CSV table of C-alpha atoms in Angstrom, one decimal:
chain,number,residue,atom,x,y,z
A,1284,MET,CA,6.0,366.8,155.1
A,1285,SER,CA,8.9,366.2,157.8
A,1286,ASN,CA,11.1,362.7,159.1
A,1287,SER,CA,10.4,359.9,161.7
A,1288,SER,CA,11.9,362.7,164.3
A,1289,GLY,CA,9.3,365.4,163.3
A,1290,LYS,CA,12.3,367.6,161.2
A,1291,PRO,CA,11.3,369.0,157.9
A,1292,LEU,CA,12.2,366.5,155.1
A,1293,LYS,CA,15.8,367.3,153.3
A,1294,LEU,CA,16.3,366.0,149.9
A,1295,ALA,CA,19.4,365.9,147.2
A,1296,LEU,CA,18.6,365.5,143.7
A,1297,VAL,CA,21.9,364.5,142.0
A,1298,ALA,CA,21.8,363.3,138.3
A,1299,HIS,CA,24.3,362.5,136.0
A,1300,ASP,CA,24.5,364.6,133.1
A,1301,ALA,CA,22.9,361.7,130.7
A,1302,LYS,CA,20.3,361.2,133.3
A,1303,LYS,CA,19.3,365.1,134.0
A,1304,ASP,CA,16.2,364.9,131.8
A,1305,LEU,CA,15.0,362.2,133.4
A,1306,MET,CA,15.7,363.7,137.2
A,1307,VAL,CA,13.3,366.8,135.8
A,1308,GLU,CA,10.7,364.6,134.9
A,1309,TRP,CA,10.7,362.6,137.9
A,1310,ALA,CA,10.4,366.0,139.7
A,1311,ARG,CA,7.6,367.3,137.9
A,1312,SER,CA,5.8,363.9,138.7
A,1313,HIS,CA,6.5,364.3,142.2
A,1314,ALA,CA,6.0,368.4,142.8
A,1315,ASP,CA,3.5,368.4,145.0
A,1316,THR,CA,5.3,366.2,147.3
A,1317,LEU,CA,8.6,368.0,146.8
A,1318,ARG,CA,6.7,371.6,147.8
A,1319,GLN,CA,7.3,370.2,151.1
A,1320,ALA,CA,10.5,369.5,151.4
A,1321,GLN,CA,13.3,371.5,151.7
A,1322,LEU,CA,15.5,371.0,148.5
A,1323,PHE,CA,19.3,370.6,147.6
A,1324,ALA,CA,20.7,370.2,143.9
A,1325,THR,CA,24.2,369.7,142.1
A,1326,GLY,CA,24.2,373.1,140.4
A,1327,THR,CA,23.4,372.2,136.5
A,1328,THR,CA,21.0,369.8,138.2
A,1329,GLY,CA,19.4,372.5,140.3
A,1330,GLY,CA,19.5,374.8,137.8
A,1331,ARG,CA,17.7,372.5,135.2
A,1332,ILE,CA,15.1,372.0,137.8
A,1333,SER,CA,14.3,375.3,139.0
A,1334,ASP,CA,14.1,376.3,135.2
A,1335,ALA,CA,11.2,373.8,134.7
A,1336,LEU,CA,9.7,374.2,138.0
A,1337,PRO,CA,10.0,377.7,139.5
A,1338,ASP,CA,7.8,377.4,142.0
A,1339,LEU,CA,10.0,374.6,143.7
A,1340,GLN,CA,12.8,376.2,146.3
A,1341,VAL,CA,15.6,374.7,145.3
A,1342,THR,CA,19.3,375.3,146.9
A,1343,ALA,CA,21.8,374.7,144.1
A,1344,LEU,CA,25.4,373.3,145.1
A,1345,ASN,CA,28.5,373.6,143.3
A,1346,SER,CA,28.6,371.2,140.3
A,1347,GLY,CA,30.1,368.1,140.7
A,1348,PRO,CA,33.3,368.4,139.3
A,1349,PHE,CA,33.8,371.8,141.4
A,1350,GLY,CA,32.7,369.7,144.7
A,1351,GLY,CA,28.9,369.0,144.5
């Protein structure tokens, strides 16, 4: 999957604590599309998505309170 300039699509996945379960469910329902993109996520969100969908390549950054 690429953007309009032909470069690979890059997505950042960020969820407030109360919405992390919803983000994981969203990722599950869009996993086929997400597999084609470069994914970045804040620490806990990225960890939760990776645990639920280990075949997705997610680059986990710092958690929100630590600059993520």
